Each structure stands twice: as structure tokens, then as C-alpha cells.
mmCIF file of C-alpha atoms in Angstrom:
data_model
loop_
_atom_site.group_PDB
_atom_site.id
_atom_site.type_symbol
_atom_site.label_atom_id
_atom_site.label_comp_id
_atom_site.label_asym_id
_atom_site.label_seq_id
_atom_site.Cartn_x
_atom_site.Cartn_y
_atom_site.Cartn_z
ATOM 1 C CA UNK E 1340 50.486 -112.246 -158.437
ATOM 2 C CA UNK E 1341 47.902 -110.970 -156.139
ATOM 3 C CA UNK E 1342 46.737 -106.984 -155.748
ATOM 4 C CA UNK E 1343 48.908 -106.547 -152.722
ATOM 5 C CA UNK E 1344 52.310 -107.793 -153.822
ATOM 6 C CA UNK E 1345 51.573 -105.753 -157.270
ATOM 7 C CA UNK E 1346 50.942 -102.724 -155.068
ATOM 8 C CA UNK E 1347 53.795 -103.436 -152.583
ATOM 9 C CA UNK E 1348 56.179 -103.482 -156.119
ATOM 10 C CA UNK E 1349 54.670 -100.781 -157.849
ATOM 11 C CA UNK E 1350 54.883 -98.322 -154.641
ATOM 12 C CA UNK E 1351 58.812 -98.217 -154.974
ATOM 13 C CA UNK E 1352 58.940 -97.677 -158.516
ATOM 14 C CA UNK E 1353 56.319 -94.357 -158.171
ATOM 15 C CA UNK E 1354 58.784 -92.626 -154.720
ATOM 16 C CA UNK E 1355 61.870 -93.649 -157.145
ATOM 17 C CA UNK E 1356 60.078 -91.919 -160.342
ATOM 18 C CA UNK E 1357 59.260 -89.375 -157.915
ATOM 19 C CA UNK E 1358 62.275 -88.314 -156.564
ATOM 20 C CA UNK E 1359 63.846 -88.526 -160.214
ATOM 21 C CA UNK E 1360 61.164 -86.187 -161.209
ATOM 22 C CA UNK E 1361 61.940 -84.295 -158.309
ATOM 23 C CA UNK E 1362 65.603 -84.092 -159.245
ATOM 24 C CA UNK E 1363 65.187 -83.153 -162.292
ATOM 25 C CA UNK E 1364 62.745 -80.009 -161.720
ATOM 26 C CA UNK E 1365 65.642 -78.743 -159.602
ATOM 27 C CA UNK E 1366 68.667 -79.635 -161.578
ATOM 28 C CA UNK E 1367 70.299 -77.122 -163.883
ATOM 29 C CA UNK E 1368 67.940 -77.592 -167.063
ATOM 30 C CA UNK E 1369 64.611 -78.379 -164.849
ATOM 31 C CA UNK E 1370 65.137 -74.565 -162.986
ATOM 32 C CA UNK E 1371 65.658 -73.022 -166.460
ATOM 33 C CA UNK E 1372 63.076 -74.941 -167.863
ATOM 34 C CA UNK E 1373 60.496 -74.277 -164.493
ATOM 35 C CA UNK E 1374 60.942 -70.497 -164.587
ATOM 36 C CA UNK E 1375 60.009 -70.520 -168.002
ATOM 37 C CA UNK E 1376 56.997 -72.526 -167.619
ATOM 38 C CA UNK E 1377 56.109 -70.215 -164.433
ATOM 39 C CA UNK E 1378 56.556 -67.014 -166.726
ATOM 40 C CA UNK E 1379 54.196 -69.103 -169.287
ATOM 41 C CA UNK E 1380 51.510 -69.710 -167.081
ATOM 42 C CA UNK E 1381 51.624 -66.343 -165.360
ATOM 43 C CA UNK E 1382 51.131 -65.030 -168.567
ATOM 44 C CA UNK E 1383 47.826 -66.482 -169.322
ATOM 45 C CA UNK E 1384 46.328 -66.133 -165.594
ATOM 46 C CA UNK E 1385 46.954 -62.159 -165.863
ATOM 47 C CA UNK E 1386 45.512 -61.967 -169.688
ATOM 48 C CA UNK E 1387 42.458 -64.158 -168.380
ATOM 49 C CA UNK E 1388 41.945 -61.975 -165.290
ATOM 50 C CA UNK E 1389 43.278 -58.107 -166.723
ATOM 51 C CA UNK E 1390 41.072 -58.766 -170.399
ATOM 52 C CA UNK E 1391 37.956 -59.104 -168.067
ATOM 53 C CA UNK E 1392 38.172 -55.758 -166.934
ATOM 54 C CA UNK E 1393 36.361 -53.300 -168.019
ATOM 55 C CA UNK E 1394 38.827 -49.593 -168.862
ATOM 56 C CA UNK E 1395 36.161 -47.402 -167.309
ATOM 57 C CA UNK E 1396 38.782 -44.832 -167.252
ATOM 58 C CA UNK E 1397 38.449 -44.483 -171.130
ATOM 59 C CA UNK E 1398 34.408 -42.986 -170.909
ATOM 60 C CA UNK E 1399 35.560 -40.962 -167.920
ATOM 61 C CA UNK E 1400 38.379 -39.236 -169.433
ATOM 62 C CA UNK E 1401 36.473 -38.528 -172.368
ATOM 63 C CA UNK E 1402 33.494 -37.468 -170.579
ATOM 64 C CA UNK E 1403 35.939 -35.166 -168.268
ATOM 65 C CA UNK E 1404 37.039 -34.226 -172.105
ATOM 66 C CA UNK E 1405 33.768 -33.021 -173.646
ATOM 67 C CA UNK E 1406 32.374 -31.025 -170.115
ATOM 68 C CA UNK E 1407 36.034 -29.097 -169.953
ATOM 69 C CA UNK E 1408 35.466 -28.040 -173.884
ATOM 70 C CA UNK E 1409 32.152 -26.664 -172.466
ATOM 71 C CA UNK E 1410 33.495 -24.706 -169.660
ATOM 72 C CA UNK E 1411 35.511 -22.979 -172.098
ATOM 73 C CA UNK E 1412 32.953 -22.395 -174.444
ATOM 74 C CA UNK E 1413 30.584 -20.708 -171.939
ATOM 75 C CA UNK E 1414 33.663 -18.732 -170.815
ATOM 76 C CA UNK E 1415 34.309 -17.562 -174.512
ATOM 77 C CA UNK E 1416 30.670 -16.635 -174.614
ATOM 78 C CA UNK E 1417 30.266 -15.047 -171.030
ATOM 79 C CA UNK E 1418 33.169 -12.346 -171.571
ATOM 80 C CA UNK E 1419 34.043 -9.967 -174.001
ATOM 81 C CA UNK E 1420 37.650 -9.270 -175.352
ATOM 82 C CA UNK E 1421 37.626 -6.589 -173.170
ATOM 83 C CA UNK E 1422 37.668 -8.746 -169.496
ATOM 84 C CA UNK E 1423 40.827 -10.186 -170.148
ATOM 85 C CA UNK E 1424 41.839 -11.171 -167.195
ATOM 86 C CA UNK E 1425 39.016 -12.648 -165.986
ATOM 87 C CA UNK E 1426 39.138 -14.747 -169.172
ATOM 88 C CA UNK E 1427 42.170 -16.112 -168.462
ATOM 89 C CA UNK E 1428 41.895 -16.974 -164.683
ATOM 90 C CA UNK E 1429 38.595 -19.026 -165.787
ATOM 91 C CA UNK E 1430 40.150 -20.784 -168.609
ATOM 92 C CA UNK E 1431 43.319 -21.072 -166.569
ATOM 93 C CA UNK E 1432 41.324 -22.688 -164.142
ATOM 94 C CA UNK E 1433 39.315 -24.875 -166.202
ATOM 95 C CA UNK E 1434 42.443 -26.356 -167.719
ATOM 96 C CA UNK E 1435 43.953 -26.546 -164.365
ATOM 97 C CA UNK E 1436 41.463 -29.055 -163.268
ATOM 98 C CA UNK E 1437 40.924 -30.659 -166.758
ATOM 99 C CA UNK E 1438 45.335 -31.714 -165.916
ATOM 100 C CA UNK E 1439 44.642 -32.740 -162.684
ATOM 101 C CA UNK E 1440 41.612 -35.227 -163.704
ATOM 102 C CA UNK E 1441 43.723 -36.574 -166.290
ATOM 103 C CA UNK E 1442 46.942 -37.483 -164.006
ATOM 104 C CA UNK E 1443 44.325 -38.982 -161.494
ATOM 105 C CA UNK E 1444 42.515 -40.971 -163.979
ATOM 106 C CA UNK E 1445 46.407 -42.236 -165.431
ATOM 107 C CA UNK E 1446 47.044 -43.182 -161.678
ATOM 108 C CA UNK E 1447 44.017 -45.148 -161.806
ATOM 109 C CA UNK E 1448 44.748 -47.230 -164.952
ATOM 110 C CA UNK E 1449 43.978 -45.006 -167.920
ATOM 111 C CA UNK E 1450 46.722 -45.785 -170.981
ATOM 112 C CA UNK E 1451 45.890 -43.293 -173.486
ATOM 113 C CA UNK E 1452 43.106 -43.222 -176.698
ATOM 114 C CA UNK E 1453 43.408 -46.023 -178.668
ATOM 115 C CA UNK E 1454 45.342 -44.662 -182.419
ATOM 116 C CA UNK E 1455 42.713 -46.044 -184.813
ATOM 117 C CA UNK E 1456 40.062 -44.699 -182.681
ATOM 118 C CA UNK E 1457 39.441 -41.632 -184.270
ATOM 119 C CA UNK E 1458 35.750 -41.441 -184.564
ATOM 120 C CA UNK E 1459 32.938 -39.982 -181.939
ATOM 121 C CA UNK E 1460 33.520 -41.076 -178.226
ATOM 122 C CA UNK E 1461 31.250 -43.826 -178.270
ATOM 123 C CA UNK E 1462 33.285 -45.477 -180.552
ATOM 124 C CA UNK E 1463 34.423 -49.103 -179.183
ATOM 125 C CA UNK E 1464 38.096 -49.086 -177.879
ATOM 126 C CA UNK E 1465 40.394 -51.022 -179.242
ATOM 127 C CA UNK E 1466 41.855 -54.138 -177.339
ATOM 128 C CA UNK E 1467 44.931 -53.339 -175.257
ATOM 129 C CA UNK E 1468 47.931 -54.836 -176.241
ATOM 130 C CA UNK E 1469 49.453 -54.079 -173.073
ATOM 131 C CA UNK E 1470 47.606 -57.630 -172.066
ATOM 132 C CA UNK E 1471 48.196 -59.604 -174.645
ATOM 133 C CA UNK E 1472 49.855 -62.800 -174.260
ATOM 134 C CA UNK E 1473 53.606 -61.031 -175.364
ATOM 135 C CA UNK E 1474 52.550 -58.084 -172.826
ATOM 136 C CA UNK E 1475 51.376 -60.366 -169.974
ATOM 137 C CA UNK E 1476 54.751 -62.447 -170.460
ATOM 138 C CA UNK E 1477 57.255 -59.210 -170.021
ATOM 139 C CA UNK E 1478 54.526 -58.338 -166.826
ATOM 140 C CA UNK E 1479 55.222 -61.978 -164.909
ATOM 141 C CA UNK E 1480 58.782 -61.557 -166.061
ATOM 142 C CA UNK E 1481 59.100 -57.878 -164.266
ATOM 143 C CA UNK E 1482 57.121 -59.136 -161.279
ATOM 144 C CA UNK E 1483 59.682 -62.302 -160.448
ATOM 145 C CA UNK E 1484 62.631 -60.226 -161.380
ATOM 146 C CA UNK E 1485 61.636 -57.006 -159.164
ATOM 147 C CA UNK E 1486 61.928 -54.740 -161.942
ATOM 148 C CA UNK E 1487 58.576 -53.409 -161.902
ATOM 149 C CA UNK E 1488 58.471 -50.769 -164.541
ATOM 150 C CA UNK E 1489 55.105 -49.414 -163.200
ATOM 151 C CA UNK E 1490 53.712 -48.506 -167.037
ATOM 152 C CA UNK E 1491 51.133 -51.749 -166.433
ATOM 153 C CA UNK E 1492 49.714 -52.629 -163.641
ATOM 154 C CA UNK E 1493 46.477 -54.940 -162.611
ATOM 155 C CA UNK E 1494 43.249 -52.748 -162.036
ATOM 156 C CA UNK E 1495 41.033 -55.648 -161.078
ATOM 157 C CA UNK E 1496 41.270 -56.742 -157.431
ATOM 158 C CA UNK E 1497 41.778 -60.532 -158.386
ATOM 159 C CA UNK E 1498 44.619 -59.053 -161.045
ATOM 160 C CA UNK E 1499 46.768 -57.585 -157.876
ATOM 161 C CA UNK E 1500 45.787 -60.892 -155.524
ATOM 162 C CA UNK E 1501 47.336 -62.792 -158.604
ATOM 163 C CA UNK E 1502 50.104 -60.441 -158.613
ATOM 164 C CA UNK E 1503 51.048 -60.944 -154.581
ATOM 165 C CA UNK E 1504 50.843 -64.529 -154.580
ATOM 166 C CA UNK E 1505 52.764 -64.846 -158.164
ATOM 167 C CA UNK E 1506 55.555 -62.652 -156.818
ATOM 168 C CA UNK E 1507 55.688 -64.763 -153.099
ATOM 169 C CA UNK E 1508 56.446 -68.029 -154.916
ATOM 170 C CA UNK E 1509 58.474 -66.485 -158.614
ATOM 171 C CA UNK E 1510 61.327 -64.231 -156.561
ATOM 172 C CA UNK E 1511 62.697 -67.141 -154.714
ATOM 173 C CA UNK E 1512 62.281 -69.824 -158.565
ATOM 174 C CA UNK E 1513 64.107 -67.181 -160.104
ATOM 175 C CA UNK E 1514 66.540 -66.149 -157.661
ATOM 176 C CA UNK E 1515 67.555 -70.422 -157.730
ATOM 177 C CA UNK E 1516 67.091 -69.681 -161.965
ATOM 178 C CA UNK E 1517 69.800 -67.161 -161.707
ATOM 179 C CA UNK E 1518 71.958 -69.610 -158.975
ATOM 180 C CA UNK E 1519 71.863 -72.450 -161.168
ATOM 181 C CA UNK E 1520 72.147 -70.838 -164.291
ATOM 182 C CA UNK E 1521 75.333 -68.653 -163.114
ATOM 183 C CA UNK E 1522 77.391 -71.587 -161.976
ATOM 184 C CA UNK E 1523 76.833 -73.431 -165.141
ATOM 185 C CA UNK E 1524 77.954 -70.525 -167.418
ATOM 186 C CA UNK E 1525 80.416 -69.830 -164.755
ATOM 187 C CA UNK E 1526 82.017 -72.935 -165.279
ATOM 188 C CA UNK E 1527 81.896 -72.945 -168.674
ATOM 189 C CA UNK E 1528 83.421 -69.946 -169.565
ATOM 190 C CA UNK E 1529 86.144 -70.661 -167.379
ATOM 191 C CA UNK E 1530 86.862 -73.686 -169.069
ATOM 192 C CA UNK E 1531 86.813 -71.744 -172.194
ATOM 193 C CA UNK E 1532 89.223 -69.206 -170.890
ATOM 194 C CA UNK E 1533 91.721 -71.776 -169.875
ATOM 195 C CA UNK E 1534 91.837 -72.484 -173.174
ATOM 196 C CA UNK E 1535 91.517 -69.802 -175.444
ATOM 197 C CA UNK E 1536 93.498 -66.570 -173.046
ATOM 198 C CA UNK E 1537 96.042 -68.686 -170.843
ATOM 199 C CA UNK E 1538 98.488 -71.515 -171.319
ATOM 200 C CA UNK E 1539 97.640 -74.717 -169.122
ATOM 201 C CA UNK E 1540 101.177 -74.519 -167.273
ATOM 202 C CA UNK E 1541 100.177 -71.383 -166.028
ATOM 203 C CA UNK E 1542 97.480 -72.740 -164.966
ATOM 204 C CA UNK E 1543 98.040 -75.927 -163.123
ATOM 205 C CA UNK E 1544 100.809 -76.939 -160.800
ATOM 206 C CA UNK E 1545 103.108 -79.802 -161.394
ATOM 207 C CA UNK E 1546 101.803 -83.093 -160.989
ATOM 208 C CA UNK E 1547 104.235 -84.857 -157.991
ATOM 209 C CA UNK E 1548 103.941 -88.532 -158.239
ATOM 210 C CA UNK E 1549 104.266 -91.769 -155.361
ATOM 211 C CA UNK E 1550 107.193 -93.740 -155.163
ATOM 212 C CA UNK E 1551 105.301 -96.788 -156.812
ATOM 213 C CA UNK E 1552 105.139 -94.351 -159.555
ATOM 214 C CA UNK E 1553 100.965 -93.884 -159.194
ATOM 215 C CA UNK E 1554 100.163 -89.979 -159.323
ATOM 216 C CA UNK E 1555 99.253 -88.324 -156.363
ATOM 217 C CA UNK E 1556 95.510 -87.187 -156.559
ATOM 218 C CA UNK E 1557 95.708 -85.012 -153.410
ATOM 219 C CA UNK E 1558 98.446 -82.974 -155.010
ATOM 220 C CA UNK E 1559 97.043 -82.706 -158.305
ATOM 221 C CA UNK E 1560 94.846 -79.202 -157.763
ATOM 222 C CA UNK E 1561 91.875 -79.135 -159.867
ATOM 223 C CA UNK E 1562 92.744 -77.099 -162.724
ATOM 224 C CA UNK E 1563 88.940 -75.043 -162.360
ATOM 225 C CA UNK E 1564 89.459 -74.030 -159.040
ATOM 226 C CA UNK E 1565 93.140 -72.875 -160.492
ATOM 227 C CA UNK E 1566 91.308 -70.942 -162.946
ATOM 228 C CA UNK E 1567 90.180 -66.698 -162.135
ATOM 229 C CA UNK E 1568 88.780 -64.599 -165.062
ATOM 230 C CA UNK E 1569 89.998 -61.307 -164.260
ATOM 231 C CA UNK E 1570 87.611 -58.524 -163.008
ATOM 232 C CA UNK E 1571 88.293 -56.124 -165.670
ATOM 233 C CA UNK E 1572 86.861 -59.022 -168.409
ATOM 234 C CA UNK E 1573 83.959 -59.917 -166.821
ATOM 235 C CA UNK E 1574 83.122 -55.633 -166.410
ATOM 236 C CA UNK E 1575 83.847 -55.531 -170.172
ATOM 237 C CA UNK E 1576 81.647 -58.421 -170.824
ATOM 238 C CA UNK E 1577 78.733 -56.695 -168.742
ATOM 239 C CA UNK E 1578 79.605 -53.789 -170.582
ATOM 240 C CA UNK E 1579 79.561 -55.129 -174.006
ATOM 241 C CA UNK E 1580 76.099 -56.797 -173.200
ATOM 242 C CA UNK E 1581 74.468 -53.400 -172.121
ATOM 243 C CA UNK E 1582 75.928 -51.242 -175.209
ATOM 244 C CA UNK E 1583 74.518 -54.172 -177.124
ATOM 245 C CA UNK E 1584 71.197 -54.527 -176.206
ATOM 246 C CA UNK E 1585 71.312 -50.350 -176.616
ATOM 247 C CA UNK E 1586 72.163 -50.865 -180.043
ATOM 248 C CA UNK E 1587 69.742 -53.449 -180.718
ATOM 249 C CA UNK E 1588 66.778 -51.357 -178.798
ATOM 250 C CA UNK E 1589 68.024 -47.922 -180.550
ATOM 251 C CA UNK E 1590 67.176 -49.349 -183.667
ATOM 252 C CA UNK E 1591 64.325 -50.972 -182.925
ATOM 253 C CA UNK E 1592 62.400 -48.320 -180.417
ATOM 254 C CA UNK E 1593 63.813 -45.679 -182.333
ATOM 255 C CA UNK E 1594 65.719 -43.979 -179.142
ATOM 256 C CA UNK E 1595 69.422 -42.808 -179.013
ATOM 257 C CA UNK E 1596 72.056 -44.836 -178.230
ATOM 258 C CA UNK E 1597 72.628 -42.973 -174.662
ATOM 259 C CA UNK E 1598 68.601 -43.780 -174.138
ATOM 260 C CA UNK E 1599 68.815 -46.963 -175.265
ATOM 261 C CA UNK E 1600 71.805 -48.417 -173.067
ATOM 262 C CA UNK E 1601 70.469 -46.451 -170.348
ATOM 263 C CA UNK E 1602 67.140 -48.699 -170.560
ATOM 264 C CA UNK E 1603 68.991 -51.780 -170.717
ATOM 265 C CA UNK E 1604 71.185 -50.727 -167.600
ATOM 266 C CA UNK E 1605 68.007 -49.741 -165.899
ATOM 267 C CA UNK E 1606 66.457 -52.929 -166.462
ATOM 268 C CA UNK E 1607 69.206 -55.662 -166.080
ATOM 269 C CA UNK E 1608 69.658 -53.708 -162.732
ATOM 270 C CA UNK E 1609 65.862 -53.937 -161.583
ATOM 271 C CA UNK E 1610 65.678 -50.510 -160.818
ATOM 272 C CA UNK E 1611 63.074 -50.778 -163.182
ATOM 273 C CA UNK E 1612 62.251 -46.732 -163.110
ATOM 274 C CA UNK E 1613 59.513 -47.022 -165.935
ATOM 275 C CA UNK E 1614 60.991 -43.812 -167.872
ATOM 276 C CA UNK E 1615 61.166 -45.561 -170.780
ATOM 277 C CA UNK E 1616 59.522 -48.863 -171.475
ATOM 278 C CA UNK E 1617 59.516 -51.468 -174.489
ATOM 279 C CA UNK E 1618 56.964 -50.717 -177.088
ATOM 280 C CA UNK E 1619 55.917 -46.856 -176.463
ATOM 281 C CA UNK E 1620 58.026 -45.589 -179.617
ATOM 282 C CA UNK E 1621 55.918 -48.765 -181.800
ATOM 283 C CA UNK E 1622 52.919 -47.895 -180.271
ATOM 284 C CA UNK E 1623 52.818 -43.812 -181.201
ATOM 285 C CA UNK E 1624 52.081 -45.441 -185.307
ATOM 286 C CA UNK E 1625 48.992 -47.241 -185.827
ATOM 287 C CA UNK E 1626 48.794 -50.683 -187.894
ATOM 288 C CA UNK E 1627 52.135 -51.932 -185.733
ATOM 289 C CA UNK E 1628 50.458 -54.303 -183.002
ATOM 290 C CA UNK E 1629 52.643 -57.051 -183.841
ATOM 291 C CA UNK E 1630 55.571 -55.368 -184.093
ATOM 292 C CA UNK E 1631 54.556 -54.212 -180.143
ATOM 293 C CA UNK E 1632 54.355 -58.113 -179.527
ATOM 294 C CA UNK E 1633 57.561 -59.034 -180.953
ATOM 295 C CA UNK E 1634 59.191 -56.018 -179.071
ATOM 296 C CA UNK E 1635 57.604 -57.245 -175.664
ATOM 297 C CA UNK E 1636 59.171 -60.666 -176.102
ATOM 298 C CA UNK E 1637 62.591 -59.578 -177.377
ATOM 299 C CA UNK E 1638 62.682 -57.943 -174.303
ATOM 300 C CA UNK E 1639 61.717 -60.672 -172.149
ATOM 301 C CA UNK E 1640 64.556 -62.946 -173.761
ATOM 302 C CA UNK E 1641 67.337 -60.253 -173.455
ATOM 303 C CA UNK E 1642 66.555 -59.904 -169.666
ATOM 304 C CA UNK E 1643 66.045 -63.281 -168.646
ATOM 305 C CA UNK E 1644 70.029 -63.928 -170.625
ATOM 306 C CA UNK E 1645 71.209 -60.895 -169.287
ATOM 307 C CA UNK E 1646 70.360 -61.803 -166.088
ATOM 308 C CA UNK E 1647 72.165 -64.834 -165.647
ATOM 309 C CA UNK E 1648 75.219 -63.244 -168.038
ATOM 310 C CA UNK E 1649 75.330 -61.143 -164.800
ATOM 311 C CA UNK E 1650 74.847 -63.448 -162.522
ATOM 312 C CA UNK E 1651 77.872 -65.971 -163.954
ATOM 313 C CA UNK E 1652 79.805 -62.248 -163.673
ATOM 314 C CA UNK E 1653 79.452 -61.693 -160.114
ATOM 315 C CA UNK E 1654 79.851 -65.441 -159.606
ATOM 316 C CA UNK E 1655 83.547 -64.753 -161.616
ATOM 317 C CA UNK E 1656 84.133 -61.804 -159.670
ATOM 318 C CA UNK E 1657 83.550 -63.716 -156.187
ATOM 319 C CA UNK E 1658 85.690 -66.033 -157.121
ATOM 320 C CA UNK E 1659 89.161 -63.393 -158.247
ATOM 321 C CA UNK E 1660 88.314 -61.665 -154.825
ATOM 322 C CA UNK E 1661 88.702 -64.509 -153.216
ATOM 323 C CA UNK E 1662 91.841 -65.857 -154.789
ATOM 324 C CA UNK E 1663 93.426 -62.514 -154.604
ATOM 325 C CA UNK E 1664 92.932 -62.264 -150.864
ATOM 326 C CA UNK E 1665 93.968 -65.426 -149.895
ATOM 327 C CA UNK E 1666 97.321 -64.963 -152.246
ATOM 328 C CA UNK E 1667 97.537 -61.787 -150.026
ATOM 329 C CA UNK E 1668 97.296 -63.884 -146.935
ATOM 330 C CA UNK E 1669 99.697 -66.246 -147.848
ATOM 331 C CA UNK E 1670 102.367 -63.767 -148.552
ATOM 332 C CA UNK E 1671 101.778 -62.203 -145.189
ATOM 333 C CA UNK E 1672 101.686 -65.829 -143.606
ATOM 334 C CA UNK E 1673 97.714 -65.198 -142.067
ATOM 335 C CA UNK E 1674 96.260 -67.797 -144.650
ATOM 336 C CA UNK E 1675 94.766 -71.197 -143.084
ATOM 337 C CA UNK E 1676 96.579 -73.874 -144.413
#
């Protein structure tokens, strides 16, 4: 066989491997399984590019620190207990500005002093678990998702090019993520409500059959399509999943149950207002970094299944508005036929 017929063989088998492979990525598992890879490798681009910058803002608030703790001691010195007032509107004013550095400096990326850092300022920091690998992961996941809680953010100007371009191409993956992934649980549970909450003569009209005796497939309705899950089960089922993620984050963040489902309501929502965020309550006790990571990646699985639990909701509730308007129009005789 010479190089040329080899070549003109093998050149069908690669576009038919192709467009299996191609299939594949955009089936039901290959979406699933591409938005997690995306989230993977999103994660390790922002720890590469966000651990390479420097936190200036750590020297600078401590530096603002130390030069406000002087103003106040050359205040204390410069007055007597008898000026007062003039004491106070100095110190007043000192502090004043001391607040207003400090919300400037947050605004520009400061996080806080690290806990085990409790030694002279020119101590080393501590690494920043906000971009670990577990911290970088809940990031890509809140970009893609539009959440956006706003507690991290990329300081370094390659960080928030990463950020624009990750966010261009991950909204529209995940919006097909949550597509696919709703219709497939959408079916599913339908086919499991058919047969666990309703009996199948409810269900499914009476087969009519030919004269030769053969069934007749065009009046045989397809017993899914028969099938709506009421409204009110799919709002308890939304419901259920927010008060249980509250109880599961209540006793793990160590906030109230109100706080709790409120976060979880927040965030399957993407309002994403950045109140309260996974991993502060952890973080306020020294000597718990991994528990941070393990908290950061909880939350990253319970959004990306709550997410498509809501999606396969809406997809259920589409589909009883729909049948209940069109058994509305063909009481009132308005329904296409």
C-alpha cells in the first residue's frame, strides 16, 4: 500500500474520530464533564497569576498603622488635660483619616493581618488561602456563574485580563452545563414521579388499535410528555435544597440558620451580594487552613448541584404552565389542534 492510499484511508477515520469526539464534548456527560475541567484549569491559571503578586497593601496598612499611633502620641504629649477639646478634635481627626486609609487600602486588595502573624511588622505574611487551589476553584466557579461575591478579586493586571476572557467563553459552557444538565434530571425525575406519586392510567390515554389488530403509534401519546410535576413540588424541592444547604453551612460556618439559608438563597440566585462568604467564620481561628479549603470546595459542589436542581425546576415548571394553558385553551375551543 503506498503513502497516498494510506493517507487517503486514514483521513476518514481522523474527521469520523473527530466528530465523535466532537459529539461527545457536547453531549450530556461531555458538558458536565467540560465545565468541570474549565473550572479546573481556571483554577490553576488564577493561583499561577494572583500567588505572583506581591500584597503591598499589607506594609502600607501597617505603615499607615505605626505613623497614626504617632500622631496620637504627639497629641497626648502636646496638650494638657486641661485642652480638652482640642484633644479630641486632633485625635478625632487622626482616627478619622487612619478609617478612611484603611477602607481605601481594603478597596485596593488588602484582606486583613494574617492570625499567626503576631510578631513585629516586618514579620513575613503568611500565604493567602484565598488563592489556593480550593479558593481559586470557588473564584472560576463565581466568575462563570455571575455570582461574583466581590470578597476576592485579581489585583494583578494579567489576573483581571484572565478574568474577562475566562468569563467571555465560561457564561455561555455553563449556561449549555445548566441546559443539558436540567433536561436530563428533568426527565428523570419525571419518570420517577410517574412511578412513585401517580398511577400510569392516569397518566396515559388508552391505547386504540388498527383493524388488522397492529396498535396505532400515532395515537399512543408518549407517556413523558403526559407527565407534569406540579409547581408546588418542584417550589418545595427548591425549598428543601436551600433550608438544607443552611443547615449544613450553619453548622459548619458557625452562622444561624436564618444566615445560613439566606447565603445559600443568595448564592444559588447569583445575586452574589458578598455579605457573607464561605470560610470567614473558619478563618477568625488560627491552625484551620484546611478546614478553609474543604469549606471552599463544599461550596463549589453545592452550587454547581444546586444549580442544575434549579435549573431541572424551572424546566418542570415550563412545562405545567404550558400544559395548564393549553388545557385552558382547549376548554375554551382557542387551542391549535
Amino acid at each position: 500500500m503506498s503513502d497516498l492510499e494510506y493517507e487517503r484511508r486514514l483521513w476518514p477515520r481522523i474527521k469520523n474520530a473527530f466528530r465523535v469526539l466532537v459529539a461527545f464534548t457536547f453531549s450530556h456527560v461531555g458538558v458536565c464533564g467540560l465545565v468541570v475541567g474549565y473550572m479546573i484549569c481556571g483554577a490553576f491559571l488564577f493561583q499561577m497569576i494572583e500567588k505572583q503578586e506581591p500584597n503591598t497593601q499589607l506594609e502600607d496598612v501597617r505603615k499607615i498603622r505605626n505613623e497614626t499611633a504617632n500622631e496620637l502620641l504627639s497629641i497626648v504629649l502636646m496638650f494638657n488635660t486641661l485642652e480638652k477639646e482640642e484633644f479630641f478634635k486632633l485625635a478625632n481627626a487622626a482616627i478619622k483619616n487612619y478609617t478612611e486609609e484603611i477602607v481605601n487600602a481594603i478597596n485596593l486588595g488588602y484582606e486583613g493581618e494574617p492570625l499567626n502573624n503576631q510578631t513585629h511588622s516586618t514579620s513575613v505574611p503568611t500565604e493567602n488561602v484565598s488563592w489556593s487551589f480550593s479558593g481559586a476553584f470557588l473564584y472560576s466557579l463565581t466568575v462563570i456563574t455571575t455570582i461574583g461575591y466581590g470578597n476576592v478579586a485579581p489585583r494583578s493586571p494579567w489576573g483581571k485580563i484572565a478574568t474577562i476572557l475566562y468569563g467571555i467563553i465560561g457564561m455561555p459552557l455553563f449556561l449549555l452545563y445548566l441546559s443539558n444538565i436540567g433536561d436530563i434530571l428533568a426527565r428523570g425525575f419525571k419518570w420517577t414521579f410517574a412511578r412513585c406519586c401517580q398511577c400510569r392510567w392516569n397518566c396515559v390515554k388508552p391505547r386504540r388499535y388498527l383493524d388488522n389488530g397492529q396498535l396505532d403509534e400515532e395515537a399512543v401519546p408518549d407517556e413523558e410528555e403526559q407527565i407534569t410535576v406540579p409547581i408546588s413540588l418542584c417550589l418545595a424541592l427548591m425549598v428543601g435544597y436551600v433550608w438544607g444547604g443552611g443547615l449544613l453551612f450553619a453548622n459548619w460556618e458557625k452562622w444561624t440558620i436564618l444566615d445560613a439559608s439566606y447565603f445559600c438563597f443568595i448564592s444559588l440566585s447569583t445575586i452574589g451580594f458578598g455579605d457573607l462568604v464561605p470560610g470567614d467564620a473558619i478563618s477568625s481561628t488560627p491552625g484551620r487552613e484546611d478546614e478553609i479549603q474543604l469549606s471552599f470546595i463544599l461550596c463549589s459542589l453545592y452550587l454547581l448541584l444546586g444549580m442544575a436542581l434549579i435549573a431541572m425546576c424551572f424546566q418542570l415548571m415550563q412545562e405545567e404552565v404550558v400544559a395548564t394553558v393549553r388545557k385552558i385553551g382547549s376548554r375554551l375551543g382557542c387551542s391549535r389542534k
